[in-house]
Amino acid sequence: MNVDITLKIAGEAGQGLQTMGQLLAKAFSRGGWHVFANQVLQSRIRGGHNWFQIRIADSPVLAHSDATDILIALDDESVYHTRELNESSIIIFDSSLITYNPERGLILDIPFEKTAKENGGNKLMGNAVALGAVLGILEYDINILFGLLRESFQDKNPEVVQANIQTAQAGYNLARLKIESKKFPRLNKTNGVPKMLMNGSETIALGALAAGCKFISAYPMSPSTGIMTYLASKAKEFNLIVEQSEDEIASINLALGASYAGVRAMTATSGGGFALMVEGLSLSGMTETPIVIVDAQRPGPATGLPTRTAQEDLEYVIYAGGGESPRAVVAPLTIEDAFYLTAKAFNLADKYQIPVIILSDQLLADSYVTVDSFDVESLKIERHILSDEELKNIKNYKRYQITDSGISPRALPGNPYGLVVADSDEHDEEGHITEDVDWTRPEMVKKRNRKTAGLLKEMSGPIRYGPPEAKNILVGWGSSYGALKEAVDILNSEKEKVSLAHFNQVWPLPKEYFDFLDTAEFVCVAENNFRGQFAHLIAGETGKVIQNRINKFNGLPFSAVEIVREYKKLKNSL
Amino acid sequence: MMLDLNSFGKFETAWCPGCGDFGILEALKDALVKLNLEPHKIVLVSGIGQAAKLPHYLYANVFNGLHGRAIPAATGIKMANNKLEVLVTSGDGDIYGEGGNHLIHAIRRNINITVIVHNNQVYALTKGQASPTSDLGYVTKVQPQGVIDEPIHPLTMSIALGAGFVARGFAGDKEHLSLMIQEGVKHRGLAVIDVLQWCVTFNKKNNFAWYKKRIYKLGPEYDSSDKTKALEKSLEWGDRIPLGIIYKNGRPSFEEAYGLPKDKALVNEEIEPGKVSLALKEFL
């Protein structure tokens, strides 16, 4: 990479960090640059210390960097980021508003509010001055920012737009005057055609729309709410029902009702809400009603850290629920992957008539990344529902007919040829309550669980990255892919031959996907949790115990540099 | 197709001989015949309890879900296919206890379903504990000193929450109960029908004779559109217990308020994944 710059906006909630961050990130994605942006937030509406970091590069980036090249400091607590600065970093702040004496880097003291006022704006437009200054440092095309300002203030009067543009230009000019040396690569040329900038909540929602999802019922819970919010904005256009329910128990039961009646349905929540859904999950298993459930993980237990990230719910979502029935669990690697995996989740749910869980997390849900395009055409919607023609030829329709695959032919209520009876009690082939323990009960248990055999064949193996002959292997799953992939690059550049085996389909787990462990010399599993849940799962499913673990559980995502450091520690301790 | 009671079949039940549930089942069948609803056009939704087994005892589509969760499941079914006639039949423990929160919000939502509550003031399937509607002082093995919690007043609560149709029937008066169910189904919006029902095995206090002595039917002079009077009437309990449509109004149903098309069910709507390509452009 010739260009790899990290911008960070740090300040209190309520200071406009998110708006500034999104505008900046989009300014660069429109210029064709690759962007990865993530936010670290406290669960509050005002105050605290939050930051929005944007990494800009000339080739794809999927994780944040530990270093900060340009810091916009909006509060005194921004001093926290001093450790991320180096000698060439630039710190932009207004000394009339905050006190900050960074030990290193170059200070760009700009009176945000004063500049705004002098250039036809008001003090609220100080942020536009700061944005302009960042672009000035990089000699970036400020017209792209002007375009974004016009779009985001299009509901306001033209004077407001003009004032924002003038103040941004003033910030740009000030920075150009004060920064003479070419500290950074100049970004005055675009890096190709504009790219889409999207977060994981949006790609999951878009994946659901592409899969023909017609129904979502959910209860707002960070960090899952963005899915429902995006779908609500598209409800009219896509003929979709978005229902904010009274609690998560209602969410899943509403969705199961809708699915029983024949539409593709989903719900989304985080760990605490998932707990309330567990009986419903079990109901999906018993009544063989398809459903897609998103668990956007946050650190727990209980309420935990609502706006931070974790991979702590893996074992929970695999084992939750009374009784035994199959389910599938997918864990997107990237924001882009979330789109395709969501579409796959709906097909699996319909084909096997099971619950499918998408394990997202705050990192995936709230981060923004650039995406070139999605291959919408490649997605197939496979419903596996009997047509009226097919039903006509079935003499005595049985919803839970015993079959070799364990999958029974699915009809929808309302058809004139066969009644559709579903029951949370143990039931006979027609769906009616039964307590026949001699034949029906054991046959139904076997039928339901036979579906696992088919399901195992549907699960894709790990994404392999790095030199295929490497005997050192880093193992991961889900959203940590970006950091782990980059760690592999760094290690290999330092002559340490390492490859990555990263899973995005984590249950059920075919044993053969772990054959690589037999020839490996050093294996290490990295996860955003304390106990090493994926390592446990591997041990349980394959009998292969991996002792080397990298576990991070403070609520923040891995960085590549951190993985490299921990990897070396483990390797050197051998 | 001409329907009669036989169209809905005859099934062996798990109910005690003499149970009030039989009366409710017969009244429901009668109402369905009179409404000319063929079995495949109906979905009966229930939770758990003896009452919740009712859907297994007549021909219809059935979703017998979780304890307390009949109303959300029924709501989801109706949202997905508004061509289906969706009725909930479950007990007082299921709807007023375990599922109380769902009833509250279903009333606010006002989707066009009919909720029939078999209210025998006792938990019978778990062998005789107090229910949310058990009278004060009612003695059980778990409440040996007698019930000390104020009973739920389901009709008062429903009216207060803004329900558009609130009625009470009696399992021992099939003709009247059938009428209540027919009116409930015809009502556009959520209909709550509380059905007084005796329990031959566990409720020795509120038995058939106890109800028979107290119930009376509201006459034509009663104005069911007067909310204040209805609230007063709904609290009448003791020596005299009123049956009939206690309260009725014409507030818009969920379907009307949400703007769902009347002529097309969500399940039959086109799926247009191609539109996603247009939505993606907004991210540039």
mmCIF file of N, CA and C in Angstrom, chain A residues 6-56:
data_model
loop_
_atom_site.group_PDB
_atom_site.id
_atom_site.type_symbol
_atom_site.label_atom_id
_atom_site.label_comp_id
_atom_site.label_asym_id
_atom_site.label_seq_id
_atom_site.Cartn_x
_atom_site.Cartn_y
_atom_site.Cartn_z
ATOM 1 N N THR A 6 -4.762 7.111 8.636
ATOM 2 C CA THR A 6 -5.875 7.034 9.579
ATOM 3 C C THR A 6 -6.202 8.411 10.140
ATOM 4 N N LEU A 7 -7.482 8.784 9.972
ATOM 5 C CA LEU A 7 -7.988 10.036 10.548
ATOM 6 C C LEU A 7 -8.823 9.665 11.751
ATOM 7 N N LYS A 8 -8.731 10.458 12.804
ATOM 8 C CA LYS A 8 -9.562 10.166 13.967
ATOM 9 C C LYS A 8 -10.208 11.435 14.466
ATOM 10 N N ILE A 9 -11.533 11.346 14.685
ATOM 11 C CA ILE A 9 -12.256 12.481 15.275
ATOM 12 C C ILE A 9 -12.627 12.040 16.678
ATOM 13 N N ALA A 10 -12.160 12.771 17.680
ATOM 14 C CA ALA A 10 -12.399 12.359 19.056
ATOM 15 C C ALA A 10 -13.108 13.465 19.814
ATOM 16 N N GLY A 11 -14.076 13.079 20.631
ATOM 17 C CA GLY A 11 -14.798 14.084 21.407
ATOM 18 C C GLY A 11 -15.939 13.477 22.190
ATOM 19 N N GLU A 12 -16.839 14.353 22.627
ATOM 20 C CA GLU A 12 -17.970 13.887 23.428
ATOM 21 C C GLU A 12 -19.136 13.515 22.525
ATOM 22 N N ALA A 13 -20.018 12.635 23.060
ATOM 23 C CA ALA A 13 -21.272 12.376 22.362
ATOM 24 C C ALA A 13 -22.035 13.684 22.277
ATOM 25 N N GLY A 14 -22.646 13.944 21.133
ATOM 26 C CA GLY A 14 -23.413 15.177 20.980
ATOM 27 C C GLY A 14 -22.634 16.267 20.268
ATOM 28 N N GLN A 15 -21.323 16.057 20.047
ATOM 29 C CA GLN A 15 -20.522 17.075 19.360
ATOM 30 C C GLN A 15 -20.546 16.913 17.844
ATOM 31 N N GLY A 16 -21.232 15.899 17.374
ATOM 32 C CA GLY A 16 -21.356 15.727 15.930
ATOM 33 C C GLY A 16 -20.305 14.828 15.304
ATOM 34 N N LEU A 17 -19.671 13.978 16.133
ATOM 35 C CA LEU A 17 -18.615 13.092 15.642
ATOM 36 C C LEU A 17 -19.081 12.195 14.499
ATOM 37 N N GLN A 18 -20.281 11.647 14.708
ATOM 38 C CA GLN A 18 -20.772 10.681 13.738
ATOM 39 C C GLN A 18 -21.051 11.344 12.388
ATOM 40 N N THR A 19 -21.669 12.518 12.435
ATOM 41 C CA THR A 19 -21.954 13.247 11.183
ATOM 42 C C THR A 19 -20.654 13.597 10.475
ATOM 43 N N MET A 20 -19.687 14.116 11.262
ATOM 44 C CA MET A 20 -18.402 14.484 10.663
ATOM 45 C C MET A 20 -17.718 13.253 10.073
ATOM 46 N N GLY A 21 -17.736 12.179 10.848
ATOM 47 C CA GLY A 21 -17.062 10.949 10.427
ATOM 48 C C GLY A 21 -17.661 10.398 9.147
ATOM 49 N N GLN A 22 -18.993 10.391 9.091
ATOM 50 C CA GLN A 22 -19.645 9.846 7.900
ATOM 51 C C GLN A 22 -19.380 10.716 6.675
ATOM 52 N N LEU A 23 -19.390 12.032 6.879
ATOM 53 C CA LEU A 23 -19.112 12.930 5.754
ATOM 54 C C LEU A 23 -17.693 12.712 5.227
ATOM 55 N N LEU A 24 -16.740 12.619 6.158
ATOM 56 C CA LEU A 24 -15.348 12.423 5.735
ATOM 57 C C LEU A 24 -15.164 11.081 5.039
ATOM 58 N N ALA A 25 -15.733 10.027 5.655
ATOM 59 C CA ALA A 25 -15.581 8.685 5.076
ATOM 60 C C ALA A 25 -16.162 8.663 3.666
ATOM 61 N N LYS A 26 -17.308 9.279 3.525
ATOM 62 C CA LYS A 26 -17.968 9.280 2.222
ATOM 63 C C LYS A 26 -17.208 10.156 1.216
ATOM 64 N N ALA A 27 -16.599 11.236 1.720
ATOM 65 C CA ALA A 27 -15.815 12.085 0.816
ATOM 66 C C ALA A 27 -14.714 11.244 0.149
ATOM 67 N N PHE A 28 -14.132 10.335 0.914
ATOM 68 C CA PHE A 28 -13.044 9.524 0.338
ATOM 69 C C PHE A 28 -13.567 8.349 -0.482
ATOM 70 N N SER A 29 -14.682 7.736 -0.062
ATOM 71 C CA SER A 29 -15.217 6.617 -0.853
ATOM 72 C C SER A 29 -15.688 7.129 -2.220
ATOM 73 N N ARG A 30 -16.211 8.350 -2.253
ATOM 74 C CA ARG A 30 -16.628 8.934 -3.531
ATOM 75 C C ARG A 30 -15.445 9.192 -4.457
ATOM 76 N N GLY A 31 -14.313 9.431 -3.839
ATOM 77 C CA GLY A 31 -13.107 9.641 -4.640
ATOM 78 C C GLY A 31 -12.452 8.323 -5.032
ATOM 79 N N GLY A 32 -13.142 7.210 -4.752
ATOM 80 C CA GLY A 32 -12.633 5.912 -5.182
ATOM 81 C C GLY A 32 -11.629 5.288 -4.220
ATOM 82 N N TRP A 33 -11.358 5.944 -3.095
ATOM 83 C CA TRP A 33 -10.405 5.364 -2.137
ATOM 84 C C TRP A 33 -11.061 4.252 -1.346
ATOM 85 N N HIS A 34 -10.245 3.335 -0.857
ATOM 86 C CA HIS A 34 -10.758 2.282 0.020
ATOM 87 C C HIS A 34 -10.821 2.843 1.433
ATOM 88 N N VAL A 35 -11.943 2.605 2.082
ATOM 89 C CA VAL A 35 -12.147 3.177 3.411
ATOM 90 C C VAL A 35 -12.591 2.091 4.378
ATOM 91 N N PHE A 36 -12.046 2.127 5.580
ATOM 92 C CA PHE A 36 -12.625 1.352 6.682
ATOM 93 C C PHE A 36 -12.812 2.329 7.830
ATOM 94 N N ALA A 37 -14.036 2.479 8.286
ATOM 95 C CA ALA A 37 -14.301 3.440 9.360
ATOM 96 C C ALA A 37 -15.046 2.753 10.485
ATOM 97 N N ASN A 38 -14.601 2.955 11.693
ATOM 98 C CA ASN A 38 -15.376 2.409 12.812
ATOM 99 C C ASN A 38 -15.455 3.395 13.953
ATOM 100 N N GLN A 39 -16.442 3.148 14.810
ATOM 101 C CA GLN A 39 -16.704 4.078 15.896
ATOM 102 C C GLN A 39 -16.531 3.355 17.210
ATOM 103 N N VAL A 40 -16.014 4.074 18.176
ATOM 104 C CA VAL A 40 -15.967 3.546 19.532
ATOM 105 C C VAL A 40 -16.783 4.514 20.373
ATOM 106 N N LEU A 41 -17.881 3.992 20.901
ATOM 107 C CA LEU A 41 -18.858 4.856 21.545
ATOM 108 C C LEU A 41 -19.156 4.403 22.953
ATOM 109 N N GLN A 42 -19.533 5.354 23.790
ATOM 110 C CA GLN A 42 -20.104 5.011 25.078
ATOM 111 C C GLN A 42 -21.615 5.005 24.911
ATOM 112 N N SER A 43 -22.292 4.207 25.731
ATOM 113 C CA SER A 43 -23.743 4.101 25.624
ATOM 114 C C SER A 43 -24.389 5.288 26.325
ATOM 115 N N ARG A 44 -24.370 6.421 25.668
ATOM 116 C CA ARG A 44 -25.000 7.610 26.221
ATOM 117 C C ARG A 44 -25.294 8.570 25.083
ATOM 118 N N ILE A 45 -26.156 9.560 25.351
ATOM 119 C CA ILE A 45 -26.555 10.476 24.285
ATOM 120 C C ILE A 45 -25.673 11.717 24.276
ATOM 121 N N ARG A 46 -25.215 12.136 25.479
ATOM 122 C CA ARG A 46 -24.342 13.308 25.601
ATOM 123 C C ARG A 46 -23.131 12.961 26.455
ATOM 124 N N GLY A 47 -22.031 13.661 26.189
ATOM 125 C CA GLY A 47 -20.850 13.548 27.055
ATOM 126 C C GLY A 47 -20.039 12.299 26.783
ATOM 127 N N GLY A 48 -19.195 11.928 27.759
ATOM 128 C CA GLY A 48 -18.318 10.774 27.594
ATOM 129 C C GLY A 48 -17.210 11.086 26.613
ATOM 130 N N HIS A 49 -16.437 10.061 26.250
ATOM 131 C CA HIS A 49 -15.433 10.267 25.220
ATOM 132 C C HIS A 49 -15.578 9.190 24.146
ATOM 133 N N ASN A 50 -15.803 9.631 22.933
ATOM 134 C CA ASN A 50 -16.035 8.720 21.813
ATOM 135 C C ASN A 50 -15.079 9.058 20.683
ATOM 136 N N TRP A 51 -14.922 8.115 19.762
ATOM 137 C CA TRP A 51 -14.166 8.480 18.575
ATOM 138 C C TRP A 51 -14.653 7.744 17.337
ATOM 139 N N PHE A 52 -14.359 8.349 16.223
ATOM 140 C CA PHE A 52 -14.734 7.830 14.911
ATOM 141 C C PHE A 52 -13.452 7.807 14.117
ATOM 142 N N GLN A 53 -12.993 6.640 13.699
ATOM 143 C CA GLN A 53 -11.721 6.591 12.992
ATOM 144 C C GLN A 53 -11.907 6.109 11.560
ATOM 145 N N ILE A 54 -11.178 6.736 10.678
ATOM 146 C CA ILE A 54 -11.326 6.453 9.252
ATOM 147 C C ILE A 54 -9.962 6.115 8.681
ATOM 148 N N ARG A 55 -9.868 4.926 8.131
ATOM 149 C CA ARG A 55 -8.616 4.531 7.494
ATOM 150 C C ARG A 55 -8.816 4.602 5.985
ATOM 151 N N ILE A 56 -7.895 5.287 5.321
ATOM 152 C CA ILE A 56 -8.022 5.500 3.875
ATOM 153 C C ILE A 56 -6.824 4.846 3.201
#
